[in-house]
Tab-separated table of C-alpha atoms in Angstrom:
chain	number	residue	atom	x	y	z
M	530	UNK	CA	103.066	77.550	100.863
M	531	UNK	CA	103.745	77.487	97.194
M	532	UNK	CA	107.114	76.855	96.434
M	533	UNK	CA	108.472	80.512	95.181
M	534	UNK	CA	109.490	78.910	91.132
M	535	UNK	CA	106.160	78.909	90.538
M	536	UNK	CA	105.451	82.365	90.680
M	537	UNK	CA	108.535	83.379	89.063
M	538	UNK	CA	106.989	81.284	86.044
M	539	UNK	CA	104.439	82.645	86.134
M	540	UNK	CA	105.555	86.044	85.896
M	541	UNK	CA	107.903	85.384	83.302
M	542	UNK	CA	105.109	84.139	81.458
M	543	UNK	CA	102.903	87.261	81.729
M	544	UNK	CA	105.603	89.191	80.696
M	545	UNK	CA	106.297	87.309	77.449
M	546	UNK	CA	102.324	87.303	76.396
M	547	UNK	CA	102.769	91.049	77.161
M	548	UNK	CA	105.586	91.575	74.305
M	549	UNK	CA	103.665	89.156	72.573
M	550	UNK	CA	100.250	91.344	72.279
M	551	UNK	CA	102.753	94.346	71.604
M	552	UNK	CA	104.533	92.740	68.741
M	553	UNK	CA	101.522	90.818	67.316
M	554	UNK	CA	98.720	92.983	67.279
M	555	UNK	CA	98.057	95.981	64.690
M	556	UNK	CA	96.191	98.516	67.066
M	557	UNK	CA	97.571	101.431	69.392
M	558	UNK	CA	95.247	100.422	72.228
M	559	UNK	CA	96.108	97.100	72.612
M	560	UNK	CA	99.661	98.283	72.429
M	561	UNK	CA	98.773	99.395	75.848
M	562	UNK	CA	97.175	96.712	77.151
M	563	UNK	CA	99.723	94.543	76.317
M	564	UNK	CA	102.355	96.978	78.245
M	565	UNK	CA	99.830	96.808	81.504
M	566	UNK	CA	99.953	93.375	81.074
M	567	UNK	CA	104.009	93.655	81.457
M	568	UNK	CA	104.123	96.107	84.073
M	569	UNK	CA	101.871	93.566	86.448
M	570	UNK	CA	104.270	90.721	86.077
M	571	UNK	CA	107.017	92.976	87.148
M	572	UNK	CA	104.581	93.247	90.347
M	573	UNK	CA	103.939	89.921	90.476
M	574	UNK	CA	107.304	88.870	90.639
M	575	UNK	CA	108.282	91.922	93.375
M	576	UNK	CA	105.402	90.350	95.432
M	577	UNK	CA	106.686	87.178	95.378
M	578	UNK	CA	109.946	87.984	96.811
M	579	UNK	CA	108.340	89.980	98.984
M	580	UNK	CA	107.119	86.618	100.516
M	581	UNK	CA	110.309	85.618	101.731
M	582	UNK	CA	111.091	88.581	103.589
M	583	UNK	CA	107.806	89.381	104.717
M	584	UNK	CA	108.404	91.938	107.890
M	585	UNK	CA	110.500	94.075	105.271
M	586	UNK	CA	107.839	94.999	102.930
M	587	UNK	CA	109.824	96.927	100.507
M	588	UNK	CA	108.420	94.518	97.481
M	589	UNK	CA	105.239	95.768	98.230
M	590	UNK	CA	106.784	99.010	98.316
M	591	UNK	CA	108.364	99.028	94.855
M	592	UNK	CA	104.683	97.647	93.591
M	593	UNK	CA	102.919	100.025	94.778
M	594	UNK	CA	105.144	102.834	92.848
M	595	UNK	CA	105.332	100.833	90.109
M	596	UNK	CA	101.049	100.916	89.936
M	597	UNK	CA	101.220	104.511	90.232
M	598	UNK	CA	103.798	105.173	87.318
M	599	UNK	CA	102.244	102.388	85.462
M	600	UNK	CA	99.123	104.714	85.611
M	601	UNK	CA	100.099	107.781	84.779
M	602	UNK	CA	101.924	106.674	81.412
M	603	UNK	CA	98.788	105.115	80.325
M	604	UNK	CA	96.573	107.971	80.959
M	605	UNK	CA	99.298	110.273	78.778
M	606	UNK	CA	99.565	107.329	76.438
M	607	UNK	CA	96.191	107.410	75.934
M	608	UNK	CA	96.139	111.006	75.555
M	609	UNK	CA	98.532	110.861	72.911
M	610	UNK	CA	96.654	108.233	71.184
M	611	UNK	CA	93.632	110.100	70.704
M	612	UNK	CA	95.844	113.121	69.482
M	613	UNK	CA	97.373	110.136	66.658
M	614	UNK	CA	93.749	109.136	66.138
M	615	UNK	CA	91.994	113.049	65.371
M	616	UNK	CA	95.450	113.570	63.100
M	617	UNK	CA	95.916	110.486	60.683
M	618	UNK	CA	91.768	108.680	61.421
M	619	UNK	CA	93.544	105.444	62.326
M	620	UNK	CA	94.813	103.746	65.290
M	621	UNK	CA	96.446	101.220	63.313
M	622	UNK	CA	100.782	101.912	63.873
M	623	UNK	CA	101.625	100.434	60.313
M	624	UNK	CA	99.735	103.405	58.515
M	625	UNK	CA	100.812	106.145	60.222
M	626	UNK	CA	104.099	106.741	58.513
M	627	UNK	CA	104.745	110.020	58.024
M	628	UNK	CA	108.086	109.795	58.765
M	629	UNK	CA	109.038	107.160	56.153
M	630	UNK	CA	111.616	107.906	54.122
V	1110	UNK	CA	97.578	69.746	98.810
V	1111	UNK	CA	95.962	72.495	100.979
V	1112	UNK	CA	92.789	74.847	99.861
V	1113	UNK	CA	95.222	77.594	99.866
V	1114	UNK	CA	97.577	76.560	97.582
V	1115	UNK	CA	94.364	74.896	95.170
V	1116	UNK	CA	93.079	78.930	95.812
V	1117	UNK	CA	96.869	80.237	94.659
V	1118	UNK	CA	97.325	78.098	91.748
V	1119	UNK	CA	93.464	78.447	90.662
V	1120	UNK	CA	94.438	82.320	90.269
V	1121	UNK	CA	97.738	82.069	88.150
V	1122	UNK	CA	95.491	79.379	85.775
V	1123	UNK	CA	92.674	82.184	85.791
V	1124	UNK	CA	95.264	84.720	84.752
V	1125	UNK	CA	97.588	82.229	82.247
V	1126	UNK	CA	94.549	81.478	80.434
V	1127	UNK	CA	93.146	85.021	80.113
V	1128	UNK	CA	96.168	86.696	79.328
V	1129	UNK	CA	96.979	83.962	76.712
V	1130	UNK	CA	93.478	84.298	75.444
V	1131	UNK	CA	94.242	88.081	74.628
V	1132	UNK	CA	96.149	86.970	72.022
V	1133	UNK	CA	94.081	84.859	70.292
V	1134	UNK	CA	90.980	87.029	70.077
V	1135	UNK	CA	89.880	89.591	67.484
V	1136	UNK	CA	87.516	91.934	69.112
V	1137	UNK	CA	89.007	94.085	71.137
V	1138	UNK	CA	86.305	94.930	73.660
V	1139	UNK	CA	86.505	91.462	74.593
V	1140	UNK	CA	90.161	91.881	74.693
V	1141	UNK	CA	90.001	94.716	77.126
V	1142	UNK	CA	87.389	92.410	79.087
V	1143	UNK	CA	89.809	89.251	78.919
V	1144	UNK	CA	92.336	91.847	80.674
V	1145	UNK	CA	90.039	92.639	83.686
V	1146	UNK	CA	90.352	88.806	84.209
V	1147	UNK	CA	93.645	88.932	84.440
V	1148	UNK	CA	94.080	92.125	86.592
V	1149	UNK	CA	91.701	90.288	89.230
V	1150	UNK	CA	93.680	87.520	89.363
V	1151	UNK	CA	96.813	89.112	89.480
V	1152	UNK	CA	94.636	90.728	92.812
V	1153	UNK	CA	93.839	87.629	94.039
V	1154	UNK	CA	97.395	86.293	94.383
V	1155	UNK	CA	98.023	89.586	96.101
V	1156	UNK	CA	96.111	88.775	98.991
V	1157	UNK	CA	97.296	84.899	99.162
V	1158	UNK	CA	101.212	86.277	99.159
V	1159	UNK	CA	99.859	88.192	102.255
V	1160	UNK	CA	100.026	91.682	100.521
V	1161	UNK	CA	96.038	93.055	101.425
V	1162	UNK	CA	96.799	96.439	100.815
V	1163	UNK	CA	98.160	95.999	96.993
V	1164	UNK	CA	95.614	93.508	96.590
V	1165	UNK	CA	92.788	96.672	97.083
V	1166	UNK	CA	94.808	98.969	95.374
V	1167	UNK	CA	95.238	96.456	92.596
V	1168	UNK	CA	91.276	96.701	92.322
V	1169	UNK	CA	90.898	100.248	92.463
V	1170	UNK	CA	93.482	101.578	90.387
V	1171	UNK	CA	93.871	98.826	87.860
V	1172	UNK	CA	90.506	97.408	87.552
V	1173	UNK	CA	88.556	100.413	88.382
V	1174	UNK	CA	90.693	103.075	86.486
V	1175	UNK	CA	92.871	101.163	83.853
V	1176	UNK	CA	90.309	99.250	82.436
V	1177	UNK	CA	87.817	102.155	82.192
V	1178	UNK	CA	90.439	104.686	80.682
V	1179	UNK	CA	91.432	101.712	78.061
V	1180	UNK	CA	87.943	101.010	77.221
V	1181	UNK	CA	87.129	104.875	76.771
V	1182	UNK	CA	90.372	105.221	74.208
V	1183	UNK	CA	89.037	102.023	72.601
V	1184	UNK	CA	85.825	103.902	71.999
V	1185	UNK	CA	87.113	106.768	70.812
V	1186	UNK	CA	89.423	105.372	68.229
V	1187	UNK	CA	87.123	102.650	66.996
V	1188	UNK	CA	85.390	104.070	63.456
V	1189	UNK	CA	82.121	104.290	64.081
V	1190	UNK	CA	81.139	102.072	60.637
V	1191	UNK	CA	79.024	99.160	62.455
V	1192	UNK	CA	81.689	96.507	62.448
V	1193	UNK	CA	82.730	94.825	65.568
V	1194	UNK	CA	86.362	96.719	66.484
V	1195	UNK	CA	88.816	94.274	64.969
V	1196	UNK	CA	92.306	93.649	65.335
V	1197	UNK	CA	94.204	92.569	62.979
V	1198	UNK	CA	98.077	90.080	63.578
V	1199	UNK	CA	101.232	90.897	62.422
V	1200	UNK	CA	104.464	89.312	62.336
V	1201	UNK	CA	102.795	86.269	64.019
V	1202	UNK	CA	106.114	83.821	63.166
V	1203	UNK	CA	108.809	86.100	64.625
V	1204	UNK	CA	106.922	87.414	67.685
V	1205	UNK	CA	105.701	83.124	68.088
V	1206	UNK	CA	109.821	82.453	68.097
V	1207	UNK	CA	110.851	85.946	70.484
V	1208	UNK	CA	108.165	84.787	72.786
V	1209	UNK	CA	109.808	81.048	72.922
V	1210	UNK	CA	113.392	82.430	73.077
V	1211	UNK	CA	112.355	84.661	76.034
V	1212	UNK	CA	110.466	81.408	77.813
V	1213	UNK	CA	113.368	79.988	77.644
V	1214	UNK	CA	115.688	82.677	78.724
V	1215	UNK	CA	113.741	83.498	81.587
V	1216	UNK	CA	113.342	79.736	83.020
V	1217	UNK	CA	116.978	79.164	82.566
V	1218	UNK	CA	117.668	82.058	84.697
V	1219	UNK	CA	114.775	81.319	87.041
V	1220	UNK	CA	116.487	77.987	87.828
V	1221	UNK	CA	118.203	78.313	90.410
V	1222	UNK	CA	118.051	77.634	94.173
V	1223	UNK	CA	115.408	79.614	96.076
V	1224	UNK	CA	114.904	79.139	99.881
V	1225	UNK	CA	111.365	79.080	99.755
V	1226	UNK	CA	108.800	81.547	101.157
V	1227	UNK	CA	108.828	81.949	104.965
V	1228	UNK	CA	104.921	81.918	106.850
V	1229	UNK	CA	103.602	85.008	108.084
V	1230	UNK	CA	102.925	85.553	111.645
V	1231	UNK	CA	99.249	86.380	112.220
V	1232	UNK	CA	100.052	89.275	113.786
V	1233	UNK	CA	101.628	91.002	110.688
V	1234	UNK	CA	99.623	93.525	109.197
V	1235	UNK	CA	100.761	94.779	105.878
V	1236	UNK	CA	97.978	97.769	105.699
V	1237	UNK	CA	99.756	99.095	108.563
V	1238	UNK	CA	103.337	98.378	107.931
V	1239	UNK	CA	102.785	99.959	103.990
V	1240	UNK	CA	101.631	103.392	105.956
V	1241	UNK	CA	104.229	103.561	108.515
V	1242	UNK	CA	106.612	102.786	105.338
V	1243	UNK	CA	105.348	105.100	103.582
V	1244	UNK	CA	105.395	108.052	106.014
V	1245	UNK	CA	108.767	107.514	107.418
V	1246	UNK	CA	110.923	105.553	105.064
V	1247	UNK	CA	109.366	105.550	101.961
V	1248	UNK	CA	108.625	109.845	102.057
V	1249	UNK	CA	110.274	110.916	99.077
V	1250	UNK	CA	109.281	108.323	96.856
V	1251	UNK	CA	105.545	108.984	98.150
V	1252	UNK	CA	105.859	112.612	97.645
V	1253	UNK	CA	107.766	112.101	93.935
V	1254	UNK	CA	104.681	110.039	93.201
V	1255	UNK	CA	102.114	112.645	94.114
V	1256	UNK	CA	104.144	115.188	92.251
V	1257	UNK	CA	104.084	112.424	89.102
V	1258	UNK	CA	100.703	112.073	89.359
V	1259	UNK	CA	100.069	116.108	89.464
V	1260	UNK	CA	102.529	116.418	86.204
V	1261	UNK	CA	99.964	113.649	84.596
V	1262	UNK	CA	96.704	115.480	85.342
V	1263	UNK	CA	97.727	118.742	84.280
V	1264	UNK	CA	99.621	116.959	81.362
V	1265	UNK	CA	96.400	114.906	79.489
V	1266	UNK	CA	93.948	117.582	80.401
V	1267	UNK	CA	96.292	120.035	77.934
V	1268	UNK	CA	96.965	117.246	75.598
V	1269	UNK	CA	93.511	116.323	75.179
V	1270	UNK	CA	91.833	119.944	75.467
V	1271	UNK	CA	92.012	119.918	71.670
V	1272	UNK	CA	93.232	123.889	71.129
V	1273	UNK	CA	92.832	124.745	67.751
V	1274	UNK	CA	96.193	126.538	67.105
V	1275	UNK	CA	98.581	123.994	69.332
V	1276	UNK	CA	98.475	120.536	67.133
V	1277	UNK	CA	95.634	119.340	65.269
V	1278	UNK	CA	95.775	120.580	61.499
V	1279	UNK	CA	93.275	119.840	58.500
């Protein structure tokens, strides 16, 4: 079909928009979204190789844990960010800084 | 070139865009939106690499759950003051060269010589194969998971319950 480089571009370059959004923008939520956004190219690029072995599914596997982790630590993520939010009323990471010395 | 590979690239554009897109916007509804675009598509490549079953799951989980969990924290942290939720960039050089650096390190490792991707036989069915894998090979991780995902519930319904005397303070 699709020669398998592709993909693996592809994934690499979901990943690095991923770091991107969490490096570049100022908000805890987006934060996340940019870490979803990392932990589907991971998937993307198990999938992929999953193509070339495709009785052995164990790529699918591995994605299909990796959706279910990927879950859970946003829903506790999220929980925690709503904790951050009712303590210092803002969701921005640069002004929460108790901890500064 | 055939439909099916117009179909496969048509989804990684769909995605490359959104996902790029993400960073360029301000709002961050339409952010969250922009991400269900990208989840989608990430589904629809699913089911052209032959993988059905993460393909629905994808959809469920990710843009069924994810997106609506996001969009209620985005709610709930957004002050209520009648401006459209902003987001403001940071570091916008640095992260610009990382992001480059990365590209770069990740297509010079990518380079190399893949055999490519074999055809499935029609008679492969992945739904099936991912529950027989998952009930006889696969058992402990699938029973870790539902543990993990027990741990979670009980774990932000206590977080969230918002008890006066555990950790919110004046």
């Amino acid at each position: 079909m699709i020669p398998l480089l592709h993909t693996l571009y592809f994934g690499a370059f979901l990943f690095t928009i991923g770091l991107l959004i969490i490096l570049i923008k100022k908000n805890l939520v987006m934060m996340l979204i940019g870490l979803e956004l990392m932990l589907n190219a991971a998937n993307v690029n198990l999938v992929a190789f999953n193509q070339m072995y495709p009785t052995s599914i164990n790529g699918q596997m591995f994605a299909l844990f990796i959706i279910v982790v990927a879950v859970c630590e946003t829903a506790v993520g999220l929980a925690i960010v709503l904790h951050v939010y009712k303590l210092h009323n803002t969701s921005v990471p640069e002004e929460i800084s108790e901890l500064k010395g | 070139m055939k439909f099916v590979e117009i179909l496969y690239y048509f989804f990684m554009l769909s995605a490359a865009v959104s996902a790029a897109s993400i960073l360029f916007i301000e709002n961050l509804f339409r952010a969250v939106l922009l991400l269900l675009i990208v989840l989608l598509s990430i589904a629809g490549i699913y089911v052209m690499s032959f993988a059905e079953f993460l393909a629905v799951t994808q959809i469920l989980i990710y843009a069924g759950g994810v997106v609506v969990i996001i969009l209620f924290g985005i709610m709930l942290t957004s002050k209520t003051s009648g401006i459209a939720m902003k987001v403001k960039n940071t570091n916008i050089f640095s992260a610009a060269l990382l992001g480059c650096l990365l590209m770069y390190l990740l297509i010079t490792l990518l380079t190399k010589d893949f055999s490519d991707a074999e055809t499935n036989s029609v008679d492969f069915n992945s739904v099936r194969e991912t529950g027989i894998k998952l009930m006889t090979s696969h058992l402990l991780a699938f029973e870790v998971a539902a543990i993990l995902l027990l741990v979670t519930l009980i774990g932000a319904a206590v977080i969230s319950s918002g008890n006066k005397n555990s950790m919110a303070r004046k």
